[in-house]
XYZ file of C-alpha atoms in Angstrom:
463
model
C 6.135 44.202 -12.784
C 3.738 41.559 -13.999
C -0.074 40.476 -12.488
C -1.912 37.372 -12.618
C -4.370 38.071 -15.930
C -6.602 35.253 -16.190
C -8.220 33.921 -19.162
C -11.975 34.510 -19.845
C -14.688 31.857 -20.510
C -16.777 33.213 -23.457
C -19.874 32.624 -21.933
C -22.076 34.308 -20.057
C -21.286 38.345 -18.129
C -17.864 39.126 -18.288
C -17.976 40.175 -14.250
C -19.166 36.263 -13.839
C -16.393 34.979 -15.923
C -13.809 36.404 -14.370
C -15.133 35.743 -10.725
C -15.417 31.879 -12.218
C -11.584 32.590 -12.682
C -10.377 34.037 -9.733
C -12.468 30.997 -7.883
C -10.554 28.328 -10.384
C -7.054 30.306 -9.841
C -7.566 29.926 -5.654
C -8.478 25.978 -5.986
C -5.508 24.896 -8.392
C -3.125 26.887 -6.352
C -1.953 29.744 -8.437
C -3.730 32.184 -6.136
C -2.584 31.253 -2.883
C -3.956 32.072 0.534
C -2.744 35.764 1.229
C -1.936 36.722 -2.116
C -3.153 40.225 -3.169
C -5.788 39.914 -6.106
C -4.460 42.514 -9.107
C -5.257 46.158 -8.955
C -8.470 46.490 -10.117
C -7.601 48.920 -12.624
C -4.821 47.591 -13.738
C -6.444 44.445 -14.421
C -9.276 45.930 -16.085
C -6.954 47.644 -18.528
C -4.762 44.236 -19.309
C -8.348 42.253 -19.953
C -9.787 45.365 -22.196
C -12.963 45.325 -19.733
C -14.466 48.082 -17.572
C -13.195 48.861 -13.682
C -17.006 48.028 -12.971
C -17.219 44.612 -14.449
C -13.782 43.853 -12.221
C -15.539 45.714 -8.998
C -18.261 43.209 -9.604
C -16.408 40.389 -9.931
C -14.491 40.937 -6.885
C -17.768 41.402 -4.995
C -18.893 38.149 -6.158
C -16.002 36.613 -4.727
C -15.916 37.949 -1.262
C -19.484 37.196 -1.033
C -18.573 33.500 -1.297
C -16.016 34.134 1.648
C -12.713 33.059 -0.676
C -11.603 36.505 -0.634
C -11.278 40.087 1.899
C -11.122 43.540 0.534
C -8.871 45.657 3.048
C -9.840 49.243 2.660
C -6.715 51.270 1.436
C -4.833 47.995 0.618
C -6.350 45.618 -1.615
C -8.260 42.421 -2.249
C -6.609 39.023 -0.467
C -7.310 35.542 -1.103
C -8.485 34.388 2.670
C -5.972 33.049 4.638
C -6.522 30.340 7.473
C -3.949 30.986 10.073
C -1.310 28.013 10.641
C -2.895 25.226 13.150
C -6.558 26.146 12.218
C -7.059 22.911 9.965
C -6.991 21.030 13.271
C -9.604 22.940 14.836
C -12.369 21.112 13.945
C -11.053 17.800 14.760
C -9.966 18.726 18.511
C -11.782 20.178 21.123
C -11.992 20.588 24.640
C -12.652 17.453 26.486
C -15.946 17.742 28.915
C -17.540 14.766 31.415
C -20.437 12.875 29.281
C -18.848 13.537 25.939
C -17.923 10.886 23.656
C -15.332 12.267 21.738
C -15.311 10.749 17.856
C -13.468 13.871 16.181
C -9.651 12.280 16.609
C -8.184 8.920 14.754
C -7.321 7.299 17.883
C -6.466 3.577 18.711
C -8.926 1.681 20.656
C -8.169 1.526 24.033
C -7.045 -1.499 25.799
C -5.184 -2.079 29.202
C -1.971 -4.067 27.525
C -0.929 -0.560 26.474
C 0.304 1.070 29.766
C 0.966 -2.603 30.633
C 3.313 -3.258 28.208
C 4.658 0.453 28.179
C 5.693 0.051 31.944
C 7.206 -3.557 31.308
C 9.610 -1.964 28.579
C 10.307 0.853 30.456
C 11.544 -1.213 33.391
C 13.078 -3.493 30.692
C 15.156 -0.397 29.852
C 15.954 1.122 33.348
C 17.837 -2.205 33.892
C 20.107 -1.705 30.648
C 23.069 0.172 30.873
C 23.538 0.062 27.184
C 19.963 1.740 26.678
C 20.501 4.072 29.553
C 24.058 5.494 27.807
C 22.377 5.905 24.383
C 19.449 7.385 26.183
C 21.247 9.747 28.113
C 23.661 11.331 25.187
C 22.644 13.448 22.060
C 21.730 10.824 19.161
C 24.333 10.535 15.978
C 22.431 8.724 12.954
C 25.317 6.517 13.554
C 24.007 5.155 16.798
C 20.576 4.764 15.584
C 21.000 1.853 13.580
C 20.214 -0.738 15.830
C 16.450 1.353 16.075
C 16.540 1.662 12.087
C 16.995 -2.269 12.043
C 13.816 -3.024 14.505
C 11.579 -0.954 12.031
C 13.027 -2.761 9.088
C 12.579 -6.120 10.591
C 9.253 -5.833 11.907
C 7.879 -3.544 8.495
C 9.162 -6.738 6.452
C 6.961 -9.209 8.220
C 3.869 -6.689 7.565
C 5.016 -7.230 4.123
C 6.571 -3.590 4.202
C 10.176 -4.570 2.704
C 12.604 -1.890 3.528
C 15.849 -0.866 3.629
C 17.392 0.076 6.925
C 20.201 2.018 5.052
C 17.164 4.240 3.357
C 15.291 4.749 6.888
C 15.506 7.930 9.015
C 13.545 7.542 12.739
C 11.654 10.533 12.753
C 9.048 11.680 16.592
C 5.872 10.427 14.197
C 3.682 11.250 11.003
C 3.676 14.619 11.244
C 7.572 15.078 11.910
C 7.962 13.205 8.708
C 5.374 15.324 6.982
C 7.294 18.482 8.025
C 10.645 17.015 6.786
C 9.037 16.060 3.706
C 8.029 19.605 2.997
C 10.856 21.089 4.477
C 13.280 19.006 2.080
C 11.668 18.607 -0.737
C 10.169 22.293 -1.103
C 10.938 25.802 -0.798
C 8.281 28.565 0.188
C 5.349 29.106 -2.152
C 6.621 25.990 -4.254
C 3.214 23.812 -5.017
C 2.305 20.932 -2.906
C -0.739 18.797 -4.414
C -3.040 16.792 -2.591
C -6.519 15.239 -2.311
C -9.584 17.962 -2.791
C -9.953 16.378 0.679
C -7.281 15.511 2.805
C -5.641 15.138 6.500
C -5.748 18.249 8.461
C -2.029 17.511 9.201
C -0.659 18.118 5.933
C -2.840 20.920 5.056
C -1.638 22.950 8.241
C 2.155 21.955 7.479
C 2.034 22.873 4.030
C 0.633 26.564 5.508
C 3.122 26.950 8.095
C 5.737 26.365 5.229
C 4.166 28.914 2.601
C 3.343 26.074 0.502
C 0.308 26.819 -2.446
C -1.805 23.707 -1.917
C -3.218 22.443 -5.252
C -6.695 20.578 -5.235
C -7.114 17.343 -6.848
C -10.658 15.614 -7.495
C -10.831 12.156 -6.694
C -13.563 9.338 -7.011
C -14.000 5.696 -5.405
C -10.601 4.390 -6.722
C -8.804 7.330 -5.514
C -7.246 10.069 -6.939
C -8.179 11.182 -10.685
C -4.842 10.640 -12.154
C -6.164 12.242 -15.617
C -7.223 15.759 -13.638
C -3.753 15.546 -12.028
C -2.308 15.087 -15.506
C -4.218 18.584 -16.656
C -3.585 20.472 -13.215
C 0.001 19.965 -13.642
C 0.397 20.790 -17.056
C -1.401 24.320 -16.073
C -0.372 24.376 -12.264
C 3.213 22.913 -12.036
C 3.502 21.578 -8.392
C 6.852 19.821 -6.778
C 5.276 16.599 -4.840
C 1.848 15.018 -4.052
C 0.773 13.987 -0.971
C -1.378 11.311 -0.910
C -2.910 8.451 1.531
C -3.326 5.499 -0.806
C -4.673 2.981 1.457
C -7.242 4.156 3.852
C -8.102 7.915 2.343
C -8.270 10.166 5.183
C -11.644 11.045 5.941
C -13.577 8.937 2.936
C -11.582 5.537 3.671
C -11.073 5.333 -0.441
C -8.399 3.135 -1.001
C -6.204 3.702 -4.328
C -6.720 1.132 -7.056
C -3.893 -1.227 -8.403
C -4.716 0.256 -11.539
C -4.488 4.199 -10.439
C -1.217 3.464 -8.960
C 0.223 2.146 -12.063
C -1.351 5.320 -13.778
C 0.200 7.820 -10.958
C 3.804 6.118 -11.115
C 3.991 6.608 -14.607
C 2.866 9.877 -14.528
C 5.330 10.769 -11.891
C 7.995 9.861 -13.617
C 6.782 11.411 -16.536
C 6.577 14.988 -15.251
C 9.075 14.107 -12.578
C 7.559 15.279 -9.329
C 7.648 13.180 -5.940
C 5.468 11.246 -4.102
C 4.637 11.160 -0.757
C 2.938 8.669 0.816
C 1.286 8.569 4.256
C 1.096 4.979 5.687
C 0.550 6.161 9.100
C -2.974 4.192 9.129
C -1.616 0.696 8.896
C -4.522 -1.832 7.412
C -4.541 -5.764 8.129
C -1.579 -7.270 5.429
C -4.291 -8.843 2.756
C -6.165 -5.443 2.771
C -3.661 -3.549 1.625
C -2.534 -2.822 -2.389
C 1.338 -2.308 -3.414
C 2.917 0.270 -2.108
C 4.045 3.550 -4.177
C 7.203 3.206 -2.980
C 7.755 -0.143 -3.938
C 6.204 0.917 -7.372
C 8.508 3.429 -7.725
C 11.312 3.663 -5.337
C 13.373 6.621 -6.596
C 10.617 9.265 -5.819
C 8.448 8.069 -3.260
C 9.010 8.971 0.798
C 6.914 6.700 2.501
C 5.748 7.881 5.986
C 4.923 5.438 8.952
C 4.647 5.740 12.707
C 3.723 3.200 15.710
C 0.624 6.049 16.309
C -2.069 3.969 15.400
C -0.579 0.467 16.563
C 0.923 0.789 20.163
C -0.353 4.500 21.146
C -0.342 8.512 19.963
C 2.036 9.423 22.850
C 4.801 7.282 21.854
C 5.876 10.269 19.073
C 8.412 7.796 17.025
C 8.057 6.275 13.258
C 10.417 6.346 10.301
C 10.391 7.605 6.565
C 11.619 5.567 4.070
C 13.181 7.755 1.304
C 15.556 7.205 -1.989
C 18.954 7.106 -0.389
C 19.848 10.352 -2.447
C 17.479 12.775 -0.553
C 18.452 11.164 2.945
C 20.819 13.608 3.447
C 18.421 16.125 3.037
C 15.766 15.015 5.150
C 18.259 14.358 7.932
C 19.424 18.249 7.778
C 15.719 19.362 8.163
C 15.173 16.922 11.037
C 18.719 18.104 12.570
C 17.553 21.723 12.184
C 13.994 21.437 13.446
C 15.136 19.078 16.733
C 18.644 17.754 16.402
C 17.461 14.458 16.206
C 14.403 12.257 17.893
C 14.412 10.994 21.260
C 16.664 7.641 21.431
C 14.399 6.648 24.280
C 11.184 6.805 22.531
C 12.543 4.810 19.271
C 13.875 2.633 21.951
C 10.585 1.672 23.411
C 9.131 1.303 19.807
C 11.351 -0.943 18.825
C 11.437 -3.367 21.389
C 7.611 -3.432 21.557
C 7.418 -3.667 17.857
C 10.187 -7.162 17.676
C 8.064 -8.511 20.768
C 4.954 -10.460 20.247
C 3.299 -7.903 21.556
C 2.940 -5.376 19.326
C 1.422 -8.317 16.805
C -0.794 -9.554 19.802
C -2.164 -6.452 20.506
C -2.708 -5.138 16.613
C -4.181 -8.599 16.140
C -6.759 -7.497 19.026
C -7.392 -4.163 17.068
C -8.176 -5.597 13.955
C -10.885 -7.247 16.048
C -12.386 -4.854 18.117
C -12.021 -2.416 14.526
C -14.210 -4.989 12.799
C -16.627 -5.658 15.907
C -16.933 -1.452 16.258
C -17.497 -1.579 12.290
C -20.301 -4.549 12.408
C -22.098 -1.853 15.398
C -21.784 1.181 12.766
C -23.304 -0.696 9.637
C -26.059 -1.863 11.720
C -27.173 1.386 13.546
C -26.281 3.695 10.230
C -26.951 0.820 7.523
C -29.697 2.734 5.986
C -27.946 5.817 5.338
C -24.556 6.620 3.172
C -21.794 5.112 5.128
C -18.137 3.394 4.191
C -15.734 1.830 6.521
C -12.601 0.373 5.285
C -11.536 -2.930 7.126
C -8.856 -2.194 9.643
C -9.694 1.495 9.576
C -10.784 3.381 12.608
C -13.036 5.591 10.634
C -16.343 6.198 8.876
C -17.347 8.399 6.855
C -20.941 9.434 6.146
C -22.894 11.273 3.529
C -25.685 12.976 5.338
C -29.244 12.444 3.683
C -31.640 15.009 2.329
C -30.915 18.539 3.678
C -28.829 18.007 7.064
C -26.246 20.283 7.099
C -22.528 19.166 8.673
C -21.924 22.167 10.519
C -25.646 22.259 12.029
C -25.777 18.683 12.650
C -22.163 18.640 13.895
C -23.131 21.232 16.443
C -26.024 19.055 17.338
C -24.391 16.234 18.387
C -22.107 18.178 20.476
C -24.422 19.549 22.641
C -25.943 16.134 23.176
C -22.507 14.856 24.347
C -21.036 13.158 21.124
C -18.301 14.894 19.069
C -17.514 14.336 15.750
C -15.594 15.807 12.380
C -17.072 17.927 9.751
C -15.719 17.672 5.985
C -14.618 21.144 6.419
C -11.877 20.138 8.138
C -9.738 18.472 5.267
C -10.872 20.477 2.639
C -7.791 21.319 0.321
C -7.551 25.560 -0.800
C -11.517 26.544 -1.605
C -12.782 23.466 -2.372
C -16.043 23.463 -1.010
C -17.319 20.717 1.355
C -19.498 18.086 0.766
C -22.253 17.866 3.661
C -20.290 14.728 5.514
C -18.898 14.059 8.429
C -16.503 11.148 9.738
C -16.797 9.169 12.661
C -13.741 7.821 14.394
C -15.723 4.292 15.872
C -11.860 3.661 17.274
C -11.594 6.452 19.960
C -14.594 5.683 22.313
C -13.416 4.539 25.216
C -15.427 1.129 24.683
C -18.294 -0.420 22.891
C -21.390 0.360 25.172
C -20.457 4.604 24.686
C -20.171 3.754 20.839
C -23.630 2.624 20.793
C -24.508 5.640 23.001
C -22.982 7.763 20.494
C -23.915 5.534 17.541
C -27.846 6.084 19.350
C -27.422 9.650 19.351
C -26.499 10.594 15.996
C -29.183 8.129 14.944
C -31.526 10.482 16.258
C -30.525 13.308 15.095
C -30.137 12.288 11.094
C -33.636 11.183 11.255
C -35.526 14.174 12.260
C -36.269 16.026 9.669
C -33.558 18.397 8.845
C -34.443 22.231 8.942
C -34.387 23.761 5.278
C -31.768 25.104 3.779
C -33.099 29.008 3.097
C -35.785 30.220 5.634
C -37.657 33.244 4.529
C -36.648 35.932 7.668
């Protein structure tokens, strides 16, 4: 039976060096969350060091809360139950509060207008009604496929309806994704910091997650380069566009760099284009970049509202099949109704009215955020219903975060998309799209104002 043996940095106390390693081993992925950390004398024996310089370095570790000793069973990398990645983006909703945790669209009244027009639209048609009514065939779908397709290509989003499945929204096609593409404990890379979604998929799934820095053109294609050469992972998940919470957008010139190197070491890509930016803010596409291993992922979420659960995935027509087993398995298919309603509001003019109304009241929200926070370390993408801030001096995100809640504004620490143990810068991100309108942004925008500029308590008190 063989044991993870690490190798040893020369430098410095052996018990040090190998606590360095167990700590590198847990971010790049090769010690996952619930794995059992080696016997302590067995390791001791395969490194030619002492049981007490391993003791030690376990204690180091579980001081920094990456791993548990279990008394009669062993040492565990921590494990986050499935779901938790979510908890610090949702909460329970309370009178006064202005909630700022979720990526929601703005709100407007043309929403449940044009909802209930449809839907009337559709009690009317027999020939909606029959498809409605029956259990969906891919088949019979096509006409749905072809609305996406249509409407995608005047967003500048050329697809093929052939290489579309219609999937209940981004995080059904994140689950296919996983679900077709890899097998338990297979490697799934992402982001140091990435959406809560994906991280809480890949651990329902058994998948390692594998941490990769990234910078102010996106991710650091020459760290992914080393990780995989010493971590081999299957795909990368990735949000090119509007970065998810740091609003980075990928450069033209990292996507070159990350194509090529995908097809070099021949994993896939997928990429999440759920957060759909205004046509001229956008770069290329991966998956027009490279075609034969990119799924792209899309839903109607953050353009005509979060409870209509439809989208599609664009994938390489040879892993369709695939992806359409994992979708049959996990729900037999998605609701005909919904993709109904999504298409027809997507071919009318007004889905484009009303995202042409977003773009505006995203830009008017922004304008409000740069000039209450303009002092302070703050980026906004345009289009983009987030910011994300860099707190100043020594706040802390999880004291300042329970701050604002108790004085009625919620919002989202870094924590929350932090990838394996990477640790998490003191940030938070501010969804400016979900308040319910733009007098309780400023209230919020007021409040959290106030509560960066007092002076922030320090970080070690002497009890």
């Amino acid at each position: 039976m063989t044991i993870w043996i690490p190798e040893l940095s020369e430098n410095g106390p052996r018990y040090r060096a190998l606590a360095q390693a167990i700590e590198r081993a847990i971010d790049n992925g090769e010690l996952a969350p619930g794995d059992k950390l080696p016997p302590q004398r067995r390791l001791a024996d395969a490194l030619g060091v002492t049981v007490g310089t391993v003791t030690r370095a376990y204690a180091l570790v579980e001081q920094s809360g990456r791993v548990s000793a279990q008394v009669g069973s062993g040492t565990y990398v921590h494990r986050q139950e499935p779901g938790s990645a979510f908890a610090d983006v949702m909460g329970t909703s309370h009178d006064g509060l202005v909630d700022l945790g979720m990526s929601l669209p703005p709100p407007h009244p043309e929403r449940q207008a044009t909802l209930g027009r449809l839907m009337s639209e559709i009690s009317t048609d027999p020939a909606a009604l029959e498809q409605a009514i029956h259990y969906p065939l891919d088949d019979t779908m096509a006409t749905h496929r072809q609305r996406y397709a249509d409407w995608l290509g005047h967003q500048g989003l050329a697809v093929d309806p052939e290489e579309l499945l219609i999937t209940q929204g981004g995080m059904n096609g994140i689950a296919l994704a996983l679900s077709a593409l890899l097998s338990p404990n297979d490697r799934l890379a992402a982001e140091a910091l990435s959406y809560p979604g994906v991280i809480s998929a890949a651990r329902q799934q058994s998948l390692k997650m594998v941490a990769i820095p990234f910078d102010d053109e996106g991710i650091d294609v020459a760290a992914l380069a080393a990780r995989r050469e010493r971590t081999p992972f299957r795909a990368l998940y990735l949000m090119p566009e509007h970065h998810n919470p740091t609003t980075v957008q990928l450069s033209e010139k990292r996507r070159e760099a990350l194509v090529a190197l995908a097809r070099e070491r021949d994993f896939w890509l997928i990429e999440d284009g759920v957060m759909h930016l205004p046509n001229d803010a956008r770069g290329t596409p991966l998956y027009q970049l490279a075609p034969e291993r990119t799924i792209l992922l899309f839903s109607v979420a953050k353009i005509l509202g979060g409870g209509l659960r439809s989208g599609i995935m664009r994938a390489p027509k040879g892993v369709l099949e695939p992806l359409r087993i994992s979708l049959r398995n996990q729900c037999w298919a998605p609701p005909v109704l919904m993709a109904e309603i999504a298409g027809r509001w997507l071919t009318s003019n007004d889905a484009d009215r009303l995202l042409s109304w977003q773009f505006e009241e995203l830009e008017a929200r922004q304008a409000m955020v740069r000039e209450a926070l303009g002092d302070f370390d703050i980026t906004m993408r345009r289009g983009g219903f987030y910011a994300w801030l860099v707190l100043p001096g020594e706040h802390r995100a999880a004291r300042l975060v329970e701050t604002l809640e108790k004085e009625g504004v919620r919002v989202a620490p870094a924590e929350a998309f932090c990838v394996g143990s990477t640790a998490a810068p003191q940030a938070i991100r501010i969804c400016l799209s979900a308040a319910p309108d733009r007098g309780a942004l400023a209230q919020a925008l007021s409040v959290i104002v106030d509560a960066l500029s007092q002076n922030a308590p320090p970080r070690w008190q002497t009890v």
